[in-house]
Amino acid sequence: MKWKFQTFFNALLVGLFILLFWCSWTSLAQSSSTPSTTTPPDTKLNRFLNFFTQGHDSPPVDPVDVTPQWIEKLAVDFPFLKYQWLGNELWKYMASLVYIILAFYTSKFLDHLTRVWLRKWAEKTETKFDDLILDLLNGPVKVVSFVVFLHIGLSVFRWPTVVENILAKCFTIVVASTLTYMLVKFVELALGYWRQRASTDADRTFDEQLFPIIRKSLKVFIVVVAVLVTCQNLGINVTAAITSLSIGGLAIGLAAQDTLANLFGAIAVFVDKPFRIGDTIRIDQVEGNVESIGMRSTRVRNAKGFLITIPNKTVGNATITNITGRPTIQTEMNIGLTYDTPTEKVRQALRIIEEVYRSNPMTKDLVVNFNRFADSALNINVVHFWGSSDNKAYLAGMQEMNLALKERFDKEGINFALPTQTLMLKQDSDGRMLERQSSNEVMALPGSGPTGPPAPQV
């Protein structure tokens, strides 16, 4: 990129000098003994550049007024400087040469300033924003400074109207091209910086698909707008072109409505980052792990192993639950003890539950309380918070804690309760059944201990 821009700058320099001498010969052919009263055309570029030399509130003046006063004084003190050559006085060539030399060395100085001095200063800072600005200014600032001073230098001469119009259009094209180059370069640098900060290994495939489309689309948009604005400043009617582009864009938009909706959905996923590849999500009735994010659709594999393809248009408008994004996994369970359990044993059971679950380093928080007398058990409510979103580690950890809890209950002779039903039958003296009653009672499991707590509900 640096070599290409240097080549462009050198070619521009040679072309402008050739244009200068060609205009001088043209001016000689059309010059007369009477000073010309031609003023430069009132173009936007001339008004913009005259802001630096005459002030924006001043009316247009003859371009000879931009000549440095010390050169005009030399022309008075040394009459030979008023000698005319190629239709212009020698002091005008001297003034123009001063501005051309100033343009050349100013551009070189600014280029060295951005590439060397400011670069050393930017490397000492932690932020990358200053590096981005220097990469953007490196090159275009040289062309802009050169064109501004060269325009002032050429304004010293009295050019014919045709030549003046050609010069004005050439400078307009050069400035517009430089500004367009700066905008395109800014888009590329900004997107590269954004991609470097936002992308991860899991999102790299998606970024490689999306970034080229965004980059090329923005570049095409900038170039098209720059061409239209430049043509407008050059006096070319672009109304018909804008109308054609509007009609064509409307037709393409209607024909590719679903495709564009999916594309914008992919961009929304990229910008908002509601999930990443590998996350467990829930979209409407679909729940599973995200396997890929494409330009048209997002693929999710559910718990049964089926691969489900969801259009990005649906993803962009749906309510998304990122299960992986939860900071902890909450588990609530109810552990029932038999009604014949002594009060001291109930207190001991509470202490055992606290010790077992809090002994695990992944326990973020724990709430244990004897909250109610259930129909068939003394109910102990346990709310456990696992300090990670890794589901496999969570299941393995809960299994170890539940096994440890059962082992402690077996050792202390604390029995878990089961819902049971007892049938009571009554008979008369003749052996006939008179009444049947049923009641629920707690029945301890046989053996020295319980079978374990109910399965936790997450």
PDB file of N, CA and C in Angstrom, residues 32-93:
ATOM      1  N   SER A  32      -1.946  39.171 -24.501  1.00  0.00           N
ATOM      2  CA  SER A  32      -1.906  40.433 -25.232  1.00  0.00           C
ATOM      3  C   SER A  32      -1.191  41.453 -24.372  1.00  0.00           C
ATOM      4  N   SER A  33      -0.966  42.627 -24.946  1.00  0.00           N
ATOM      5  CA  SER A  33      -0.265  43.660 -24.189  1.00  0.00           C
ATOM      6  C   SER A  33      -1.130  44.230 -23.077  1.00  0.00           C
ATOM      7  N   THR A  34      -2.455  44.153 -23.233  1.00  0.00           N
ATOM      8  CA  THR A  34      -3.352  44.662 -22.192  1.00  0.00           C
ATOM      9  C   THR A  34      -3.529  43.611 -21.117  1.00  0.00           C
ATOM     10  N   PRO A  35      -3.332  43.989 -19.868  1.00  0.00           N
ATOM     11  CA  PRO A  35      -3.503  42.998 -18.797  1.00  0.00           C
ATOM     12  C   PRO A  35      -4.912  42.416 -18.821  1.00  0.00           C
ATOM     13  N   SER A  36      -4.975  41.150 -18.662  1.00  0.00           N
ATOM     14  CA  SER A  36      -6.266  40.458 -18.650  1.00  0.00           C
ATOM     15  C   SER A  36      -6.977  40.711 -17.337  1.00  0.00           C
ATOM     16  N   THR A  37      -8.284  40.801 -17.434  1.00  0.00           N
ATOM     17  CA  THR A  37      -9.102  40.995 -16.223  1.00  0.00           C
ATOM     18  C   THR A  37      -9.848  39.725 -15.860  1.00  0.00           C
ATOM     19  N   THR A  38      -9.355  38.612 -16.410  1.00  0.00           N
ATOM     20  CA  THR A  38     -10.034  37.336 -16.136  1.00  0.00           C
ATOM     21  C   THR A  38      -9.828  36.930 -14.691  1.00  0.00           C
ATOM     22  N   THR A  39     -10.872  36.560 -14.079  1.00  0.00           N
ATOM     23  CA  THR A  39     -10.808  36.053 -12.702  1.00  0.00           C
ATOM     24  C   THR A  39     -11.111  34.571 -12.715  1.00  0.00           C
ATOM     25  N   PRO A  40     -10.611  33.878 -11.756  1.00  0.00           N
ATOM     26  CA  PRO A  40     -10.859  32.442 -11.730  1.00  0.00           C
ATOM     27  C   PRO A  40     -12.336  32.138 -11.547  1.00  0.00           C
ATOM     28  N   PRO A  41     -12.798  31.020 -12.081  1.00  0.00           N
ATOM     29  CA  PRO A  41     -14.208  30.663 -11.916  1.00  0.00           C
ATOM     30  C   PRO A  41     -14.555  30.465 -10.447  1.00  0.00           C
ATOM     31  N   ASP A  42     -15.815  30.824 -10.161  1.00  0.00           N
ATOM     32  CA  ASP A  42     -16.274  30.732  -8.767  1.00  0.00           C
ATOM     33  C   ASP A  42     -16.697  29.300  -8.464  1.00  0.00           C
ATOM     34  N   THR A  43     -15.703  28.426  -8.388  1.00  0.00           N
ATOM     35  CA  THR A  43     -15.975  27.022  -8.067  1.00  0.00           C
ATOM     36  C   THR A  43     -15.903  26.817  -6.566  1.00  0.00           C
ATOM     37  N   LYS A  44     -16.463  25.687  -6.100  1.00  0.00           N
ATOM     38  CA  LYS A  44     -16.430  25.374  -4.668  1.00  0.00           C
ATOM     39  C   LYS A  44     -15.010  25.165  -4.186  1.00  0.00           C
ATOM     40  N   LEU A  45     -14.166  24.587  -5.049  1.00  0.00           N
ATOM     41  CA  LEU A  45     -12.780  24.369  -4.644  1.00  0.00           C
ATOM     42  C   LEU A  45     -12.056  25.688  -4.453  1.00  0.00           C
ATOM     43  N   ASN A  46     -12.272  26.651  -5.411  1.00  0.00           N
ATOM     44  CA  ASN A  46     -11.610  27.951  -5.273  1.00  0.00           C
ATOM     45  C   ASN A  46     -12.096  28.685  -4.022  1.00  0.00           C
ATOM     46  N   ARG A  47     -13.402  28.604  -3.751  1.00  0.00           N
ATOM     47  CA  ARG A  47     -13.905  29.264  -2.542  1.00  0.00           C
ATOM     48  C   ARG A  47     -13.329  28.611  -1.296  1.00  0.00           C
ATOM     49  N   PHE A  48     -13.161  27.277  -1.346  1.00  0.00           N
ATOM     50  CA  PHE A  48     -12.592  26.568  -0.190  1.00  0.00           C
ATOM     51  C   PHE A  48     -11.136  26.959   0.031  1.00  0.00           C
ATOM     52  N   LEU A  49     -10.344  27.017  -1.054  1.00  0.00           N
ATOM     53  CA  LEU A  49      -8.927  27.328  -0.912  1.00  0.00           C
ATOM     54  C   LEU A  49      -8.700  28.812  -0.641  1.00  0.00           C
ATOM     55  N   ASN A  50      -9.581  29.684  -1.162  1.00  0.00           N
ATOM     56  CA  ASN A  50      -9.443  31.111  -0.867  1.00  0.00           C
ATOM     57  C   ASN A  50      -9.711  31.416   0.600  1.00  0.00           C
ATOM     58  N   PHE A  51     -10.365  30.477   1.295  1.00  0.00           N
ATOM     59  CA  PHE A  51     -10.590  30.649   2.734  1.00  0.00           C
ATOM     60  C   PHE A  51      -9.262  30.779   3.478  1.00  0.00           C
ATOM     61  N   PHE A  52      -8.229  30.069   3.003  1.00  0.00           N
ATOM     62  CA  PHE A  52      -6.941  30.080   3.682  1.00  0.00           C
ATOM     63  C   PHE A  52      -6.097  31.297   3.291  1.00  0.00           C
ATOM     64  N   THR A  53      -6.397  31.934   2.171  1.00  0.00           N
ATOM     65  CA  THR A  53      -5.558  33.028   1.698  1.00  0.00           C
ATOM     66  C   THR A  53      -6.232  34.392   1.810  1.00  0.00           C
ATOM     67  N   GLN A  54      -7.586  34.434   1.742  1.00  0.00           N
ATOM     68  CA  GLN A  54      -8.262  35.720   1.698  1.00  0.00           C
ATOM     69  C   GLN A  54      -9.289  35.886   2.803  1.00  0.00           C
ATOM     70  N   GLY A  55      -9.669  34.794   3.468  1.00  0.00           N
ATOM     71  CA  GLY A  55     -10.733  34.885   4.462  1.00  0.00           C
ATOM     72  C   GLY A  55     -12.073  34.594   3.844  1.00  0.00           C
ATOM     73  N   HIS A  56     -12.948  33.917   4.581  1.00  0.00           N
ATOM     74  CA  HIS A  56     -14.211  33.476   4.001  1.00  0.00           C
ATOM     75  C   HIS A  56     -15.204  34.612   3.843  1.00  0.00           C
ATOM     76  N   ASP A  57     -14.975  35.741   4.502  1.00  0.00           N
ATOM     77  CA  ASP A  57     -15.898  36.868   4.379  1.00  0.00           C
ATOM     78  C   ASP A  57     -15.483  37.834   3.275  1.00  0.00           C
ATOM     79  N   SER A  58     -14.319  37.647   2.672  1.00  0.00           N
ATOM     80  CA  SER A  58     -13.826  38.577   1.670  1.00  0.00           C
ATOM     81  C   SER A  58     -14.391  38.215   0.314  1.00  0.00           C
ATOM     82  N   PRO A  59     -14.696  39.207  -0.534  1.00  0.00           N
ATOM     83  CA  PRO A  59     -15.183  38.910  -1.879  1.00  0.00           C
ATOM     84  C   PRO A  59     -14.051  38.376  -2.732  1.00  0.00           C
ATOM     85  N   PRO A  60     -14.365  37.667  -3.820  1.00  0.00           N
ATOM     86  CA  PRO A  60     -13.313  37.158  -4.694  1.00  0.00           C
ATOM     87  C   PRO A  60     -12.464  38.296  -5.229  1.00  0.00           C
ATOM     88  N   VAL A  61     -11.157  38.126  -5.203  1.00  0.00           N
ATOM     89  CA  VAL A  61     -10.229  39.139  -5.683  1.00  0.00           C
ATOM     90  C   VAL A  61      -9.376  38.534  -6.760  1.00  0.00           C
ATOM     91  N   ASP A  62      -8.614  39.374  -7.399  1.00  0.00           N
ATOM     92  CA  ASP A  62      -7.722  38.916  -8.449  1.00  0.00           C
ATOM     93  C   ASP A  62      -6.676  37.985  -7.859  1.00  0.00           C
ATOM     94  N   PRO A  63      -6.378  36.869  -8.522  1.00  0.00           N
ATOM     95  CA  PRO A  63      -5.463  35.903  -7.939  1.00  0.00           C
ATOM     96  C   PRO A  63      -4.073  36.425  -7.698  1.00  0.00           C
ATOM     97  N   VAL A  64      -3.674  37.556  -8.348  1.00  0.00           N
ATOM     98  CA  VAL A  64      -2.338  38.082  -8.128  1.00  0.00           C
ATOM     99  C   VAL A  64      -2.169  38.593  -6.702  1.00  0.00           C
ATOM    100  N   ASP A  65      -3.308  38.851  -6.006  1.00  0.00           N
ATOM    101  CA  ASP A  65      -3.226  39.379  -4.653  1.00  0.00           C
ATOM    102  C   ASP A  65      -2.690  38.364  -3.657  1.00  0.00           C
ATOM    103  N   VAL A  66      -2.625  37.079  -4.016  1.00  0.00           N
ATOM    104  CA  VAL A  66      -2.101  36.088  -3.085  1.00  0.00           C
ATOM    105  C   VAL A  66      -0.585  36.042  -3.108  1.00  0.00           C
ATOM    106  N   THR A  67       0.055  36.871  -3.910  1.00  0.00           N
ATOM    107  CA  THR A  67       1.504  36.877  -3.983  1.00  0.00           C
ATOM    108  C   THR A  67       2.096  37.449  -2.706  1.00  0.00           C
ATOM    109  N   PRO A  68       3.142  36.844  -2.166  1.00  0.00           N
ATOM    110  CA  PRO A  68       3.777  37.398  -0.967  1.00  0.00           C
ATOM    111  C   PRO A  68       4.238  38.828  -1.189  1.00  0.00           C
ATOM    112  N   GLN A  69       4.130  39.658  -0.156  1.00  0.00           N
ATOM    113  CA  GLN A  69       4.480  41.074  -0.284  1.00  0.00           C
ATOM    114  C   GLN A  69       5.960  41.270  -0.563  1.00  0.00           C
ATOM    115  N   TRP A  70       6.801  40.370  -0.043  1.00  0.00           N
ATOM    116  CA  TRP A  70       8.238  40.567  -0.259  1.00  0.00           C
ATOM    117  C   TRP A  70       8.606  40.358  -1.726  1.00  0.00           C
ATOM    118  N   ILE A  71       7.841  39.525  -2.455  1.00  0.00           N
ATOM    119  CA  ILE A  71       8.123  39.354  -3.884  1.00  0.00           C
ATOM    120  C   ILE A  71       7.661  40.581  -4.655  1.00  0.00           C
ATOM    121  N   GLU A  72       6.505  41.157  -4.277  1.00  0.00           N
ATOM    122  CA  GLU A  72       6.054  42.382  -4.931  1.00  0.00           C
ATOM    123  C   GLU A  72       7.048  43.524  -4.689  1.00  0.00           C
ATOM    124  N   LYS A  73       7.613  43.574  -3.489  1.00  0.00           N
ATOM    125  CA  LYS A  73       8.600  44.615  -3.195  1.00  0.00           C
ATOM    126  C   LYS A  73       9.859  44.428  -4.031  1.00  0.00           C
ATOM    127  N   LEU A  74      10.260  43.166  -4.219  1.00  0.00           N
ATOM    128  CA  LEU A  74      11.414  42.906  -5.088  1.00  0.00           C
ATOM    129  C   LEU A  74      11.131  43.334  -6.517  1.00  0.00           C
ATOM    130  N   ALA A  75       9.880  43.155  -6.954  1.00  0.00           N
ATOM    131  CA  ALA A  75       9.534  43.558  -8.321  1.00  0.00           C
ATOM    132  C   ALA A  75       9.640  45.066  -8.500  1.00  0.00           C
ATOM    133  N   VAL A  76       9.378  45.810  -7.418  1.00  0.00           N
ATOM    134  CA  VAL A  76       9.507  47.269  -7.498  1.00  0.00           C
ATOM    135  C   VAL A  76      10.973  47.685  -7.446  1.00  0.00           C
ATOM    136  N   ASP A  77      11.754  47.027  -6.583  1.00  0.00           N
ATOM    137  CA  ASP A  77      13.158  47.400  -6.425  1.00  0.00           C
ATOM    138  C   ASP A  77      14.014  46.943  -7.600  1.00  0.00           C
ATOM    139  N   PHE A  78      13.639  45.852  -8.222  1.00  0.00           N
ATOM    140  CA  PHE A  78      14.418  45.316  -9.345  1.00  0.00           C
ATOM    141  C   PHE A  78      13.528  45.284 -10.586  1.00  0.00           C
ATOM    142  N   PRO A  79      13.669  46.295 -11.425  1.00  0.00           N
ATOM    143  CA  PRO A  79      12.779  46.403 -12.596  1.00  0.00           C
ATOM    144  C   PRO A  79      12.870  45.198 -13.529  1.00  0.00           C
ATOM    145  N   PHE A  80      14.011  44.480 -13.553  1.00  0.00           N
ATOM    146  CA  PHE A  80      14.121  43.365 -14.503  1.00  0.00           C
ATOM    147  C   PHE A  80      13.137  42.243 -14.173  1.00  0.00           C
ATOM    148  N   LEU A  81      12.629  42.235 -12.921  1.00  0.00           N
ATOM    149  CA  LEU A  81      11.664  41.202 -12.565  1.00  0.00           C
ATOM    150  C   LEU A  81      10.313  41.411 -13.240  1.00  0.00           C
ATOM    151  N   LYS A  82      10.114  42.620 -13.813  1.00  0.00           N
ATOM    152  CA  LYS A  82       8.873  42.869 -14.540  1.00  0.00           C
ATOM    153  C   LYS A  82       8.967  42.471 -16.006  1.00  0.00           C
ATOM    154  N   TYR A  83      10.120  41.930 -16.375  1.00  0.00           N
ATOM    155  CA  TYR A  83      10.271  41.462 -17.754  1.00  0.00           C
ATOM    156  C   TYR A  83       9.317  40.295 -17.995  1.00  0.00           C
ATOM    157  N   GLN A  84       8.607  40.325 -19.121  1.00  0.00           N
ATOM    158  CA  GLN A  84       7.619  39.301 -19.423  1.00  0.00           C
ATOM    159  C   GLN A  84       8.237  38.175 -20.234  1.00  0.00           C
ATOM    160  N   TRP A  85       7.859  36.969 -19.828  1.00  0.00           N
ATOM    161  CA  TRP A  85       8.298  35.764 -20.549  1.00  0.00           C
ATOM    162  C   TRP A  85       7.128  34.792 -20.596  1.00  0.00           C
ATOM    163  N   LEU A  86       6.803  34.356 -21.783  1.00  0.00           N
ATOM    164  CA  LEU A  86       5.640  33.491 -22.006  1.00  0.00           C
ATOM    165  C   LEU A  86       4.351  34.151 -21.521  1.00  0.00           C
ATOM    166  N   GLY A  87       4.299  35.495 -21.668  1.00  0.00           N
ATOM    167  CA  GLY A  87       3.077  36.208 -21.345  1.00  0.00           C
ATOM    168  C   GLY A  87       2.930  36.603 -19.896  1.00  0.00           C
ATOM    169  N   ASN A  88       3.897  36.277 -19.031  1.00  0.00           N
ATOM    170  CA  ASN A  88       3.812  36.613 -17.612  1.00  0.00           C
ATOM    171  C   ASN A  88       5.129  37.223 -17.153  1.00  0.00           C
ATOM    172  N   GLU A  89       5.042  38.091 -16.147  1.00  0.00           N
ATOM    173  CA  GLU A  89       6.231  38.739 -15.621  1.00  0.00           C
ATOM    174  C   GLU A  89       7.068  37.747 -14.823  1.00  0.00           C
ATOM    175  N   LEU A  90       8.383  38.031 -14.740  1.00  0.00           N
ATOM    176  CA  LEU A  90       9.297  37.100 -14.071  1.00  0.00           C
ATOM    177  C   LEU A  90       8.975  36.946 -12.589  1.00  0.00           C
ATOM    178  N   TRP A  91       8.537  38.013 -11.933  1.00  0.00           N
ATOM    179  CA  TRP A  91       8.268  37.917 -10.507  1.00  0.00           C
ATOM    180  C   TRP A  91       7.108  36.967 -10.210  1.00  0.00           C
ATOM    181  N   LYS A  92       6.208  36.793 -11.185  1.00  0.00           N
ATOM    182  CA  LYS A  92       5.125  35.832 -11.002  1.00  0.00           C
ATOM    183  C   LYS A  92       5.660  34.405 -11.018  1.00  0.00           C
ATOM    184  N   TYR A  93       6.633  34.166 -11.905  1.00  0.00           N
ATOM    185  CA  TYR A  93       7.260  32.837 -11.910  1.00  0.00           C
ATOM    186  C   TYR A  93       7.984  32.586 -10.586  1.00  0.00           C
TER     187      TYR A  93
END
